[in-house]
Short mmCIF file of C-alpha atoms in Angstrom, two decimals:
data_model
loop_
_atom_site.label_atom_id
_atom_site.label_comp_id
_atom_site.label_asym_id
_atom_site.label_seq_id
_atom_site.Cartn_x
_atom_site.Cartn_y
_atom_site.Cartn_z
CA MET A 1 -81.46 16.17 -53.39
CA GLN A 2 -83.15 13.78 -49.84
CA GLU A 3 -86.21 15.02 -50.92
CA GLN A 4 -85.83 13.96 -54.99
CA ASP A 5 -84.19 10.86 -53.62
CA ASP A 6 -86.89 9.53 -50.62
CA LEU A 7 -89.37 10.35 -54.40
CA ILE A 8 -87.43 8.58 -56.98
CA THR A 9 -87.42 5.90 -53.56
CA ARG A 10 -91.39 5.64 -53.30
CA ALA A 11 -91.92 5.72 -57.14
CA ARG A 12 -89.93 3.15 -57.47
CA ALA A 13 -91.44 0.60 -54.76
CA TRP A 14 -95.13 2.00 -56.07
CA LEU A 15 -94.01 0.64 -59.82
CA ALA A 16 -92.23 -2.55 -58.13
CA GLU A 17 -96.50 -3.53 -57.14
CA ASP A 18 -98.11 -2.11 -60.24
CA PRO A 19 -100.51 -4.42 -61.47
CA ASP A 20 -101.29 -2.49 -64.79
CA PRO A 21 -97.98 -3.06 -67.24
CA GLU A 22 -99.44 0.61 -69.16
CA THR A 23 -99.13 2.70 -65.79
CA ALA A 24 -95.89 0.96 -64.90
CA ALA A 25 -94.32 1.49 -68.35
CA GLU A 26 -95.29 5.68 -68.10
CA LEU A 27 -93.91 5.48 -64.11
CA ALA A 28 -90.70 3.94 -65.42
CA GLU A 29 -90.05 6.65 -67.89
CA LEU A 30 -90.68 9.63 -65.98
CA VAL A 31 -88.64 7.90 -62.94
CA ASP A 32 -85.91 7.43 -65.82
CA ALA A 33 -85.91 11.03 -67.30
CA SER A 34 -86.81 12.38 -63.30
CA ASP A 35 -83.03 14.79 -63.56
CA ASP A 36 -85.46 17.11 -65.52
CA ALA A 37 -87.21 19.67 -64.08
CA ALA A 38 -89.84 19.00 -65.46
CA VAL A 39 -90.11 16.01 -65.46
CA ALA A 40 -89.44 16.11 -61.78
CA ALA A 41 -92.15 17.95 -60.98
CA GLU A 42 -94.53 16.04 -63.00
CA LEU A 43 -93.02 13.02 -60.68
CA ALA A 44 -93.82 15.02 -57.08
CA ASP A 45 -97.09 16.01 -58.56
CA ARG A 46 -98.09 12.29 -58.97
CA PHE A 47 -96.64 11.46 -55.37
CA SER A 48 -97.88 14.69 -53.57
CA GLY A 49 -100.49 12.46 -51.39
CA THR A 50 -103.21 10.03 -52.19
CA LEU A 51 -106.73 10.29 -54.12
CA GLN A 52 -108.66 11.03 -51.34
CA PHE A 53 -111.93 9.29 -51.20
CA GLY A 54 -114.95 10.54 -49.95
CA THR A 55 -118.93 10.47 -50.47
CA ALA A 56 -118.04 10.66 -54.42
CA GLY A 57 -115.69 8.18 -54.27
CA LEU A 58 -113.09 8.73 -56.54
CA ARG A 59 -112.27 10.87 -59.28
CA GLY A 60 -109.32 11.79 -61.15
CA GLU A 61 -106.73 11.49 -64.03
CA ILE A 62 -105.85 8.04 -64.84
CA GLY A 63 -102.00 7.73 -64.40
CA ALA A 64 -98.82 6.26 -62.60
CA GLY A 65 -99.01 6.88 -59.12
CA PRO A 66 -101.44 7.68 -55.79
CA MET A 67 -102.33 10.61 -56.52
CA ARG A 68 -104.07 9.03 -60.02
CA MET A 69 -107.12 6.85 -60.96
CA ASN A 70 -105.02 3.52 -61.38
CA ARG A 71 -105.39 -0.59 -60.61
CA SER A 72 -103.32 0.36 -58.18
CA VAL A 73 -105.22 2.59 -56.18
CA VAL A 74 -108.20 1.51 -57.14
CA ILE A 75 -107.77 -1.82 -55.55
CA ARG A 76 -106.66 -0.35 -52.69
CA ALA A 77 -110.43 1.70 -52.93
CA ALA A 78 -111.77 -1.93 -53.33
CA ALA A 79 -109.95 -3.93 -50.14
CA GLY A 80 -111.26 -1.03 -47.95
CA LEU A 81 -114.79 -1.29 -48.85
CA ALA A 82 -114.54 -4.63 -49.05
CA ALA A 83 -113.22 -4.11 -44.86
CA TYR A 84 -115.66 -1.78 -44.38
CA LEU A 85 -118.59 -3.97 -45.85
CA LYS A 86 -117.48 -7.34 -43.85
CA ALA A 87 -116.94 -4.75 -40.26
CA GLN A 88 -120.77 -3.69 -40.88
CA GLY A 89 -121.50 -7.29 -40.80
CA HIS A 90 -121.74 -8.26 -44.39
CA ALA A 91 -119.38 -10.84 -44.76
CA GLY A 92 -120.29 -12.98 -47.66
CA GLY A 93 -123.06 -10.43 -48.71
CA LEU A 94 -123.04 -9.38 -52.69
CA VAL A 95 -121.43 -6.42 -53.85
CA VAL A 96 -122.51 -5.37 -57.84
CA VAL A 97 -120.33 -3.01 -60.03
CA GLY A 98 -120.61 -1.99 -63.68
CA TYR A 99 -118.50 -0.43 -65.34
CA ASP A 100 -118.52 2.45 -68.34
CA ALA A 101 -116.55 2.48 -71.21
CA ARG A 102 -113.66 5.24 -70.21
CA TYR A 103 -110.44 4.14 -70.90
CA LYS A 104 -109.34 1.19 -67.68
CA SER A 105 -113.65 1.46 -66.78
CA ALA A 106 -113.75 -2.55 -67.84
CA ASP A 107 -110.17 -3.26 -65.65
CA PHE A 108 -110.87 -0.99 -62.32
CA ALA A 109 -114.49 -3.36 -62.55
CA ARG A 110 -112.68 -6.41 -62.78
CA ASP A 111 -110.24 -5.72 -60.12
CA THR A 112 -113.21 -4.71 -57.35
CA ALA A 113 -114.59 -8.06 -58.55
CA ALA A 114 -111.68 -10.01 -57.44
CA VAL A 115 -111.07 -8.34 -54.62
CA MET A 116 -114.28 -8.61 -53.23
CA THR A 117 -114.69 -12.39 -53.42
CA GLY A 118 -111.03 -12.29 -52.58
CA ALA A 119 -112.36 -10.75 -49.14
CA GLY A 120 -115.23 -13.63 -48.88
CA LEU A 121 -117.95 -11.74 -50.41
CA ARG A 122 -119.67 -12.30 -53.57
CA ALA A 123 -119.68 -10.27 -56.40
CA ALA A 124 -121.67 -10.06 -59.84
CA VAL A 125 -120.20 -7.16 -62.79
CA LEU A 126 -123.11 -6.26 -65.15
CA PRO A 127 -122.21 -7.85 -68.10
CA ARG A 128 -120.99 -4.73 -70.33
CA PRO A 129 -121.33 -1.10 -69.71
CA LEU A 130 -123.79 0.01 -68.79
CA PRO A 131 -125.86 3.00 -67.85
CA THR A 132 -125.29 4.43 -64.04
CA PRO A 133 -128.61 3.81 -63.46
CA VAL A 134 -129.09 0.48 -64.55
CA LEU A 135 -126.40 -0.44 -61.29
CA ALA A 136 -128.19 2.05 -58.96
CA TYR A 137 -131.62 0.26 -59.83
CA ALA A 138 -129.45 -3.70 -59.37
CA ILE A 139 -128.49 -3.01 -56.25
CA ARG A 140 -131.66 -3.24 -54.34
CA HIS A 141 -133.28 -5.82 -57.57
CA LEU A 142 -130.52 -8.21 -56.68
CA GLY A 143 -130.60 -7.41 -52.53
CA ALA A 144 -126.73 -6.43 -52.86
CA VAL A 145 -125.09 -4.86 -49.79
CA ALA A 146 -123.55 -2.23 -51.94
CA GLY A 147 -122.28 -1.53 -55.53
CA VAL A 148 -120.12 0.35 -57.29
CA GLU A 149 -119.70 1.79 -60.81
CA VAL A 150 -116.79 2.59 -62.35
CA THR A 151 -117.56 5.98 -64.06
CA ALA A 152 -116.11 9.84 -64.52
CA SER A 153 -119.74 10.67 -65.52
CA HIS A 154 -119.38 13.58 -67.65
CA ASN A 155 -115.20 14.67 -66.70
CA PRO A 156 -112.52 14.48 -69.60
CA PRO A 157 -111.56 11.94 -71.52
CA ARG A 158 -108.37 11.70 -69.31
CA ASP A 159 -110.68 11.07 -66.08
CA ASN A 160 -112.53 7.95 -64.27
CA GLY A 161 -114.45 7.80 -61.06
CA TYR A 162 -115.10 4.70 -58.36
CA LYS A 163 -118.50 5.88 -57.17
CA VAL A 164 -120.25 3.91 -54.20
CA TYR A 165 -123.39 2.93 -53.21
CA LEU A 166 -125.01 0.84 -49.88
CA GLY A 167 -127.21 -1.69 -50.23
CA ASP A 168 -130.80 0.80 -50.19
CA GLY A 169 -129.58 1.68 -53.39
CA SER A 170 -128.27 4.91 -52.48
CA GLN A 171 -124.77 7.01 -52.39
CA ILE A 172 -122.41 6.54 -49.48
CA VAL A 173 -122.64 10.14 -47.11
CA SER A 174 -120.56 10.84 -44.03
CA PRO A 175 -119.24 9.29 -41.98
CA ALA A 176 -119.28 5.90 -44.23
CA ASP A 177 -116.98 7.94 -45.94
CA VAL A 178 -114.61 8.40 -43.46
CA GLU A 179 -114.86 5.23 -42.98
CA ILE A 180 -113.91 2.90 -45.66
CA ALA A 181 -111.08 5.85 -46.72
CA ALA A 182 -109.80 4.90 -42.71
CA GLU A 183 -110.09 1.28 -44.33
CA ILE A 184 -108.44 2.15 -47.79
CA GLU A 185 -105.71 3.97 -45.53
CA ARG A 186 -104.87 0.15 -43.24
CA VAL A 187 -104.06 -1.89 -46.84
CA ASP A 188 -100.79 -2.35 -46.37
CA THR A 189 -99.15 -3.59 -49.82
CA LEU A 190 -101.39 -4.62 -52.72
CA ALA A 191 -99.67 -8.83 -52.42
CA SER A 192 -101.75 -8.32 -49.50
CA VAL A 193 -104.67 -8.10 -51.24
CA PRO A 194 -105.94 -11.52 -52.54
CA ARG A 195 -107.36 -11.07 -56.06
CA PRO A 196 -108.11 -14.75 -57.50
CA GLU A 197 -108.82 -14.79 -61.43
CA SER A 198 -112.14 -15.81 -61.21
CA GLY A 199 -114.96 -16.78 -58.06
CA TRP A 200 -117.35 -13.99 -59.24
CA GLU A 201 -120.66 -13.94 -60.88
CA ASN A 202 -121.28 -12.44 -64.77
CA LEU A 203 -124.36 -11.51 -65.34
CA GLY A 204 -126.43 -11.79 -67.81
CA ASP A 205 -129.18 -9.09 -69.66
CA GLU A 206 -132.02 -10.72 -66.91
CA VAL A 207 -131.05 -7.44 -64.52
CA LEU A 208 -131.17 -4.90 -67.71
CA GLU A 209 -134.57 -6.94 -68.93
CA ALA A 210 -135.91 -6.17 -65.27
CA TYR A 211 -135.16 -2.38 -65.24
CA LEU A 212 -136.13 -1.67 -68.51
CA ALA A 213 -139.46 -3.09 -67.84
CA ARG A 214 -139.79 -0.65 -64.23
CA THR A 215 -139.01 2.14 -67.09
CA ASP A 216 -142.56 1.25 -67.79
CA ALA A 217 -143.29 2.14 -64.66
CA VAL A 218 -143.33 5.91 -64.89
CA LEU A 219 -145.85 6.11 -67.46
CA THR A 220 -149.56 6.60 -67.17
CA PRO A 221 -151.10 3.91 -69.13
CA GLY A 222 -152.64 4.75 -72.34
CA SER A 223 -150.61 8.22 -72.46
CA PRO A 224 -150.28 10.00 -76.19
CA ARG A 225 -146.90 8.31 -76.97
CA GLY A 226 -146.36 11.22 -80.23
CA VAL A 227 -143.46 13.52 -79.31
CA ARG A 228 -140.74 12.95 -81.86
CA THR A 229 -137.34 13.42 -80.80
CA VAL A 230 -133.47 13.53 -81.51
CA TYR A 231 -131.40 12.08 -78.93
CA THR A 232 -127.35 11.42 -78.62
CA ALA A 233 -125.42 9.47 -75.71
CA MET A 234 -122.40 12.01 -76.54
CA HIS A 235 -120.04 9.50 -77.26
CA GLY A 236 -121.77 7.25 -73.81
CA VAL A 237 -123.53 4.32 -72.48
CA GLY A 238 -127.17 5.47 -73.07
CA LYS A 239 -128.22 4.29 -76.75
CA ASP A 240 -128.65 1.23 -76.96
CA VAL A 241 -130.80 1.19 -73.61
CA VAL A 242 -132.89 4.92 -74.45
CA LEU A 243 -133.68 3.08 -77.70
CA ALA A 244 -134.86 -0.12 -75.95
CA ALA A 245 -137.28 2.40 -73.15
CA PHE A 246 -138.45 4.28 -76.02
CA ALA A 247 -139.17 1.11 -78.73
CA ARG A 248 -140.97 -0.64 -75.21
CA ALA A 249 -143.07 2.34 -74.35
CA GLY A 250 -144.31 2.72 -77.86
CA PHE A 251 -142.62 6.29 -78.96
CA PRO A 252 -141.52 7.20 -82.28
CA GLU A 253 -137.75 5.56 -82.51
CA PRO A 254 -135.49 8.57 -81.41
CA VAL A 255 -133.08 10.59 -84.39
CA LEU A 256 -129.67 9.45 -83.42
CA VAL A 257 -127.07 12.09 -83.34
CA ALA A 258 -124.75 10.13 -85.38
CA GLU A 259 -121.45 11.05 -85.27
CA GLN A 260 -121.86 10.55 -80.60
CA ALA A 261 -124.21 7.26 -80.54
CA GLU A 262 -121.21 5.15 -80.04
CA PRO A 263 -119.26 4.75 -77.03
CA ASP A 264 -115.70 6.41 -77.36
CA PRO A 265 -113.96 7.09 -74.78
CA ALA A 266 -111.63 9.96 -76.72
CA PHE A 267 -114.99 11.56 -76.83
CA PRO A 268 -113.80 13.20 -79.95
CA THR A 269 -116.57 15.95 -80.91
CA VAL A 270 -117.22 17.23 -77.81
CA ALA A 271 -113.85 19.55 -75.31
CA PHE A 272 -116.61 17.72 -72.32
CA PRO A 273 -118.67 15.49 -72.47
CA ASN A 274 -121.70 17.18 -70.16
CA PRO A 275 -124.44 18.64 -72.17
CA GLU A 276 -124.13 22.05 -70.53
CA GLU A 277 -120.37 23.26 -71.66
CA PRO A 278 -121.13 25.09 -74.93
CA GLY A 279 -120.53 23.34 -78.38
CA ALA A 280 -121.32 20.21 -77.08
CA MET A 281 -125.02 20.50 -77.92
CA ASP A 282 -124.12 21.59 -81.45
CA LEU A 283 -124.13 17.92 -83.16
CA SER A 284 -127.22 17.59 -81.69
CA PHE A 285 -129.04 20.86 -82.96
CA ALA A 286 -127.31 20.89 -86.79
CA THR A 287 -129.59 16.75 -86.23
CA ALA A 288 -132.47 18.42 -85.39
CA ALA A 289 -132.23 21.73 -88.04
CA GLU A 290 -132.50 18.81 -90.75
CA ALA A 291 -134.89 15.87 -89.09
CA GLN A 292 -137.06 18.50 -87.60
CA PRO A 293 -138.26 16.62 -84.13
CA ASP A 294 -140.28 17.99 -81.35
CA ILE A 295 -137.40 17.93 -78.87
CA VAL A 296 -133.70 16.87 -78.72
CA ILE A 297 -132.47 14.45 -75.76
CA ALA A 298 -129.56 13.82 -74.39
CA ASN A 299 -127.86 12.33 -71.82
CA ASP A 300 -124.11 12.25 -70.17
CA PRO A 301 -121.80 9.36 -70.61
CA ASP A 302 -123.35 7.56 -68.25
CA ALA A 303 -126.77 8.06 -68.96
CA ASP A 304 -127.93 9.40 -65.17
CA ARG A 305 -128.39 13.14 -66.50
CA CYS A 306 -130.82 13.86 -68.87
CA ALA A 307 -130.54 17.28 -71.13
CA VAL A 308 -133.66 18.75 -73.04
CA ALA A 309 -133.62 21.82 -75.93
CA VAL A 310 -136.73 22.80 -77.69
CA PRO A 311 -136.81 24.83 -80.97
CA THR A 312 -137.40 28.95 -80.32
CA ALA A 313 -137.81 31.30 -84.01
CA ASP A 314 -134.11 31.55 -83.62
CA GLY A 315 -133.41 27.66 -83.64
CA TRP A 316 -132.38 25.74 -80.63
CA ARG A 317 -132.46 26.17 -77.41
CA MET A 318 -131.35 23.81 -74.24
CA LEU A 319 -133.38 24.04 -71.67
CA ARG A 320 -131.52 25.35 -67.82
CA GLY A 321 -132.15 21.95 -65.81
CA ASP A 322 -134.52 23.89 -63.44
CA GLU A 323 -136.39 24.58 -66.43
CA VAL A 324 -136.91 21.06 -67.04
CA GLY A 325 -136.79 20.35 -62.95
CA ALA A 326 -140.39 22.25 -62.98
CA LEU A 327 -141.47 20.75 -65.91
CA LEU A 328 -141.33 17.01 -64.25
CA ALA A 329 -142.48 18.68 -61.32
CA ALA A 330 -146.15 20.08 -62.83
CA HIS A 331 -146.28 16.63 -65.05
CA LEU A 332 -146.07 14.26 -61.62
CA VAL A 333 -148.30 16.88 -59.99
CA HIS A 334 -150.59 16.60 -63.05
CA LYS A 335 -150.52 12.97 -63.58
CA GLY A 336 -151.86 12.33 -59.33
CA ALA A 337 -148.16 12.04 -57.45
CA ARG A 338 -148.36 12.51 -53.86
CA GLY A 339 -145.10 12.22 -51.51
CA VAL A 340 -142.39 14.51 -50.96
CA PHE A 341 -140.63 16.59 -53.49
CA ALA A 342 -137.27 16.92 -53.20
CA GLU A 343 -134.51 19.77 -54.60
CA SER A 344 -130.65 20.63 -53.13
CA ILE A 345 -130.34 23.76 -51.84
CA VAL A 346 -128.62 24.78 -55.95
CA SER A 347 -132.05 24.26 -57.48
CA SER A 348 -134.67 26.95 -58.18
CA SER A 349 -137.02 27.59 -55.08
CA LEU A 350 -140.09 27.28 -57.29
CA LEU A 351 -140.05 23.81 -57.22
CA GLY A 352 -141.45 24.81 -53.47
CA ARG A 353 -144.05 26.63 -54.75
CA ILE A 354 -145.35 24.06 -57.16
CA ALA A 355 -145.30 22.05 -54.44
CA GLU A 356 -146.64 23.88 -51.66
CA ALA A 357 -149.92 24.22 -54.83
CA ALA A 358 -150.20 20.90 -54.73
CA GLY A 359 -150.34 20.27 -51.79
CA VAL A 360 -147.12 17.74 -51.56
CA GLY A 361 -144.34 17.42 -49.56
CA TYR A 362 -141.51 19.43 -49.67
CA GLU A 363 -138.21 19.19 -48.41
CA GLU A 364 -134.22 21.07 -50.02
CA THR A 365 -130.90 18.91 -49.03
CA LEU A 366 -127.24 18.88 -49.26
CA THR A 367 -125.62 19.18 -53.09
CA GLY A 368 -126.11 15.79 -54.50
CA PHE A 369 -128.27 12.96 -54.91
CA LYS A 370 -126.83 11.01 -51.95
CA TRP A 371 -129.17 13.13 -49.94
CA ILE A 372 -131.97 13.99 -52.29
CA ALA A 373 -132.45 10.06 -52.21
CA ARG A 374 -132.22 9.60 -48.67
CA VAL A 375 -135.38 12.49 -47.96
CA GLU A 376 -138.06 10.40 -46.38
CA GLY A 377 -141.38 9.75 -48.31
CA LEU A 378 -139.37 10.37 -51.79
CA ARG A 379 -141.75 10.57 -55.04
CA TYR A 380 -139.75 13.27 -57.06
CA GLY A 381 -136.20 14.83 -56.67
CA TYR A 382 -134.38 16.74 -59.17
CA GLU A 383 -131.07 19.25 -59.15
CA GLU A 384 -130.75 21.81 -61.80
CA ALA A 385 -127.29 20.18 -62.76
CA LEU A 386 -129.50 18.33 -65.05
CA GLY A 387 -130.47 15.74 -62.11
CA TYR A 388 -133.66 13.44 -62.14
CA CYS A 389 -135.03 10.93 -59.79
CA VAL A 390 -138.61 10.46 -61.04
CA ASP A 391 -138.50 6.72 -59.67
CA PRO A 392 -137.29 6.36 -56.27
CA GLU A 393 -138.95 2.87 -55.61
CA GLY A 394 -137.33 1.81 -58.40
CA VAL A 395 -133.83 3.61 -58.90
CA ARG A 396 -132.75 6.07 -55.74
CA ASP A 397 -130.55 8.31 -57.89
CA LYS A 398 -130.74 10.68 -60.78
CA ASP A 399 -132.00 8.69 -63.97
CA GLY A 400 -131.44 10.36 -66.94
CA ILE A 401 -133.33 7.41 -69.31
CA THR A 402 -136.92 7.48 -67.04
CA ALA A 403 -136.40 11.51 -67.12
CA ALA A 404 -136.09 11.34 -70.98
CA LEU A 405 -139.50 9.00 -71.20
CA LEU A 406 -141.04 11.23 -68.91
CA VAL A 407 -139.66 14.43 -70.38
CA ALA A 408 -140.86 11.99 -73.45
CA GLU A 409 -144.54 11.80 -72.44
CA LEU A 410 -145.16 15.50 -71.59
CA ALA A 411 -144.13 16.63 -74.70
CA SER A 412 -146.54 14.21 -76.21
CA GLU A 413 -149.84 15.09 -74.03
CA LEU A 414 -149.11 18.95 -75.00
CA LYS A 415 -148.25 18.22 -78.29
CA GLU A 416 -151.25 16.20 -78.59
CA GLN A 417 -153.01 19.64 -77.13
CA GLY A 418 -151.24 22.31 -79.87
CA ARG A 419 -148.78 23.50 -76.75
CA THR A 420 -145.44 22.59 -76.61
CA LEU A 421 -143.04 22.54 -73.38
CA THR A 422 -141.94 26.17 -73.30
CA ASP A 423 -146.00 27.30 -73.00
CA LEU A 424 -146.04 25.20 -69.82
CA LEU A 425 -142.77 27.21 -68.51
CA ASP A 426 -144.96 30.34 -69.34
CA ASP A 427 -148.26 29.02 -67.52
CA LEU A 428 -145.35 28.13 -64.76
CA ALA A 429 -144.44 31.69 -64.80
CA MET A 430 -147.69 33.30 -64.80
CA ALA A 431 -148.64 31.43 -61.75
CA HIS A 432 -145.68 31.29 -59.67
CA GLY A 433 -143.66 34.66 -60.50
CA LEU A 434 -140.89 34.19 -63.07
CA HIS A 435 -137.98 32.12 -61.69
CA HIS A 436 -135.07 32.96 -63.56
CA THR A 437 -131.49 31.00 -62.77
CA ASP A 438 -128.21 31.61 -64.21
CA GLN A 439 -124.51 30.21 -63.20
CA LEU A 440 -121.57 31.82 -62.74
CA SER A 441 -118.87 29.49 -63.39
CA VAL A 442 -114.99 28.87 -63.16
CA ARG A 443 -112.82 25.95 -63.85
CA VAL A 444 -109.78 26.36 -63.04
CA GLU A 445 -106.39 23.73 -63.25
CA ASP A 446 -104.59 25.42 -59.81
CA LEU A 447 -107.51 24.71 -57.11
CA SER A 448 -105.86 26.91 -54.84
CA ILE A 449 -107.84 29.78 -56.84
CA ILE A 450 -111.05 28.52 -55.95
CA ALA A 451 -110.00 27.65 -52.14
CA ASN A 452 -108.77 31.69 -52.05
CA ALA A 453 -111.65 32.84 -53.92
CA MET A 454 -113.70 31.26 -50.89
CA ALA A 455 -111.60 32.83 -48.18
CA ARG A 456 -112.05 36.16 -49.95
CA LEU A 457 -116.02 35.77 -49.56
CA ARG A 458 -115.93 34.66 -45.97
CA ALA A 459 -112.80 37.38 -45.34
CA GLU A 460 -115.09 40.10 -47.03
CA PRO A 461 -118.09 39.30 -47.70
CA PRO A 462 -120.48 41.22 -50.09
CA THR A 463 -122.41 44.21 -49.06
CA ALA A 464 -124.35 44.21 -52.01
CA LEU A 465 -124.55 42.86 -55.91
CA ALA A 466 -126.28 44.02 -58.33
CA GLY A 467 -126.79 47.15 -56.68
CA LEU A 468 -129.02 45.16 -54.51
CA ARG A 469 -128.20 45.43 -50.60
CA VAL A 470 -127.40 41.53 -49.30
CA VAL A 471 -129.75 41.71 -46.50
CA SER A 472 -128.38 38.00 -45.50
CA ALA A 473 -125.32 36.20 -45.45
CA GLU A 474 -124.82 32.34 -44.30
CA ASP A 475 -121.13 30.50 -44.33
CA LEU A 476 -123.28 27.27 -44.88
CA ASN A 477 -120.23 25.59 -43.29
CA ARG A 478 -121.13 26.34 -40.13
CA GLY A 479 -124.89 24.85 -40.71
CA THR A 480 -128.22 25.38 -40.52
CA ASP A 481 -131.50 24.45 -38.55
CA LYS A 482 -132.10 22.04 -41.67
CA LEU A 483 -128.68 21.15 -43.66
CA PRO A 484 -125.82 19.29 -42.36
CA PRO A 485 -121.90 21.68 -42.74
CA THR A 486 -120.54 22.30 -46.56
CA ASP A 487 -118.03 24.36 -48.07
CA GLY A 488 -120.65 26.96 -49.18
CA LEU A 489 -121.51 30.58 -48.84
CA ARG A 490 -125.56 31.76 -49.62
CA TYR A 491 -126.37 35.28 -49.75
CA HIS A 492 -130.49 36.98 -50.29
CA LEU A 493 -130.13 40.39 -51.52
CA GLU A 494 -133.00 42.76 -50.75
CA GLY A 495 -136.36 43.78 -53.09
CA ASP A 496 -139.18 41.97 -54.96
CA TYR A 497 -137.08 39.87 -56.62
CA LYS A 498 -136.28 37.63 -54.12
CA ALA A 499 -132.65 37.28 -55.46
CA ARG A 500 -130.65 34.65 -53.81
CA VAL A 501 -126.87 33.34 -54.73
CA ILE A 502 -124.97 30.47 -53.56
CA CYS A 503 -121.63 29.42 -53.93
CA ARG A 504 -119.27 26.45 -53.32
CA PRO A 505 -116.89 24.85 -54.64
CA SER A 506 -118.05 21.56 -57.67
CA GLY A 507 -117.18 17.92 -55.71
CA THR A 508 -116.63 15.63 -59.03
CA GLU A 509 -114.43 18.68 -61.22
CA PRO A 510 -112.44 21.35 -60.50
CA LYS A 511 -114.51 24.38 -60.63
CA LEU A 512 -116.34 26.76 -58.64
CA LYS A 513 -120.20 27.32 -59.06
CA CYS A 514 -122.12 30.19 -57.57
CA TYR A 515 -125.86 29.76 -58.60
CA LEU A 516 -128.03 32.49 -58.88
CA GLU A 517 -131.99 33.25 -59.06
CA VAL A 518 -134.20 36.02 -59.55
CA VAL A 519 -137.91 35.78 -59.00
CA VAL A 520 -139.91 38.24 -61.47
CA PRO A 521 -143.15 39.14 -60.75
CA VAL A 522 -145.40 38.25 -64.18
CA SER A 523 -149.27 38.61 -64.06
CA GLU A 524 -150.15 37.95 -68.12
CA ALA A 525 -148.42 36.66 -70.84
CA SER A 526 -147.29 39.94 -71.67
CA ASP A 527 -144.60 40.66 -69.15
CA LEU A 528 -143.27 37.55 -70.12
CA GLU A 529 -140.63 38.59 -72.17
CA PRO A 530 -139.62 42.12 -70.34
CA ALA A 531 -139.39 39.73 -66.87
CA ARG A 532 -136.82 37.84 -69.30
CA VAL A 533 -135.02 40.75 -69.90
CA ARG A 534 -135.31 42.11 -66.62
CA GLY A 535 -134.39 39.39 -64.89
CA GLN A 536 -131.33 39.04 -67.15
CA GLU A 537 -130.46 42.51 -66.08
CA VAL A 538 -130.28 41.48 -62.82
CA LEU A 539 -127.93 38.01 -63.06
CA ASP A 540 -126.01 39.62 -64.99
CA GLY A 541 -125.31 42.33 -62.54
CA ILE A 542 -124.69 40.30 -59.87
CA LYS A 543 -122.18 37.54 -61.97
CA LYS A 544 -119.79 41.15 -62.01
CA ASP A 545 -120.58 42.17 -59.08
CA LEU A 546 -119.58 38.38 -57.81
CA ALA A 547 -116.88 37.90 -60.16
CA ALA A 548 -115.53 41.06 -58.87
CA ALA A 549 -115.75 40.10 -54.90
CA MET A 550 -114.04 36.99 -55.42
CA GLY A 551 -111.32 38.24 -57.28
CA ILE A 552 -111.78 36.17 -60.62
#
C-alpha cells in the first residue's frame, strides 16, 4: 500500500508542473482510476524510471510521465543540453532546432528554443517541418554550436524523439551523451528552467535554399538526367524538398505515391513507416505498376534514409541497403571520388573490396552515422539500414535526398547505355563475388527478451551454424583493436563463403537484429543465379540455427 501511495504522490507532483494540457489530462485520468489494477500497472510503468538520454538522444512513446516523450521530459533535456554547452564554453552560441511532422514535434521544438533562449544561448528554429538532413546541414552552414532535431525517424506513430548534434554537424557520441545526461539529472523543477515567450529566431527559407543549392554538388555537370521515378515520402516531410531537388537538377518530375505524399503523423497506410518493413512499399509498387517508371525511390518520414526498388520479371523488388550502398560506391568511384569510404560493421564487406580495387581508403566503424561521420577524410559512408552519406562536407549524416539524386544520376547513366541497376550489381558480383546479405530481426514488446537472447548467446555461443563451424566468436562488449566496446557479438564461419554473423540490440527500436552475410564466388554470368540460390540456402540455415541458439 505504501508503494502505491508513493507512486500516486510522484504522479501528482509530476502532474502539478506538466505544461501540456493534453498529457496533464491523461495523467489525471490515470491517477483518478488508479484503484484499477491495469491502470495502476500502466501508471507504475510510466514512473518506473526516466527516459534515458544517450547517443541516440531520446526516443520513446508519447504520453505523460518520466518514461514517456512529453514536454516536461523535453524541457529537462533542453535544459541539460544548454548547461552542457555553456560548460563547454559555448555561452551565447547558436543552437539550431528542426522538427518533423509527428505528434508534438512543433511543441518540442518551440520548448527547446525557449529553454535555449532562457539559458542565454541563441536559438533559431527551421521554418516548418523539414527533413533531418536540412537541420544537419544548417548547423555547419550557420556556424551553430549545436543542433536539435525533433524526430522519431521511422518509428511507429505513437513515438517521438530528440536527436542532438554538436557544432561539427555530426550526432553526439560518448562522453558528450553521458555529460549531457548528468546535466539533465541536475535539473530540479520545471519552474527553475527559464522559458521566455519569445527571443529566438524563426528562420525563413534561406537555409533550405542553401541546402538545395548544395545538393547540386553531388551530381556531375552535364550528366544524364533521364530516369523516370516513382517517389513516396511515406507520410513524412520529404516530398517538397525532393521535388525541388529533382527539378533543380533537371530530372523528370517523380510520380508521387498520392496516398503517402503529405505529412500525416498517424501514418495511416503502413503498419510501420519504414521502407524496410513488410508491406510498407506496397502502394509504391501499385503506383509503379501504373506509371511504369525506371526505378522507385522512397524516403523514411524524416527523409534521412533512402530506399530503391527495381523492376523484375515478377514485379518490383526493393534493393537491400547493402546493394544500394555498393551501387553508390561504384558510381562514386566511376566519378573519380577520392578519400575514405566507410561503413558500419553490420554492413556488407563488399564496400571494402570496391574500395581496395579502386585504391581509395576504407574504414569500418561501430553502428550509426555518429561514428561513420567522424571518419577522418570521409568521402562516402553508408549503413545497411538505408543510410547514405554522399556529401560529407555538406551533411555529416545520412541524407536520403542527396542519395536519391545520386541514385537517379546513376540510373540515368545506365539507361543511356541500355543497362540497369541490376546489371551493375551483376558486374560487381562477377568482379568481387556475390555478397549475399540478410537479416534476422525480432521486434519485441518486452525488452527482457533481447537481453535474455544476448545473455544466452554469451553463455552458450553456437559452435556451428548451417553446418558451418564457427571459427571465431568475438564479444564486441570488450572492444577490438580498431573498435570501442559495443553491445554486440560477431561470428565468422568456416569455408569458402566467408560467412559472417553479427547480433546486436537496435539502438532506436525494440528489436534484436542479426546481420548475416555470405560471399559466393562467381566467375561468369551463368553462375549468378545458382550463386544466389546457394547463398540464400546458407543464410536460411544460419537464421534457423541462430534463432534456436537464442531461444527465440
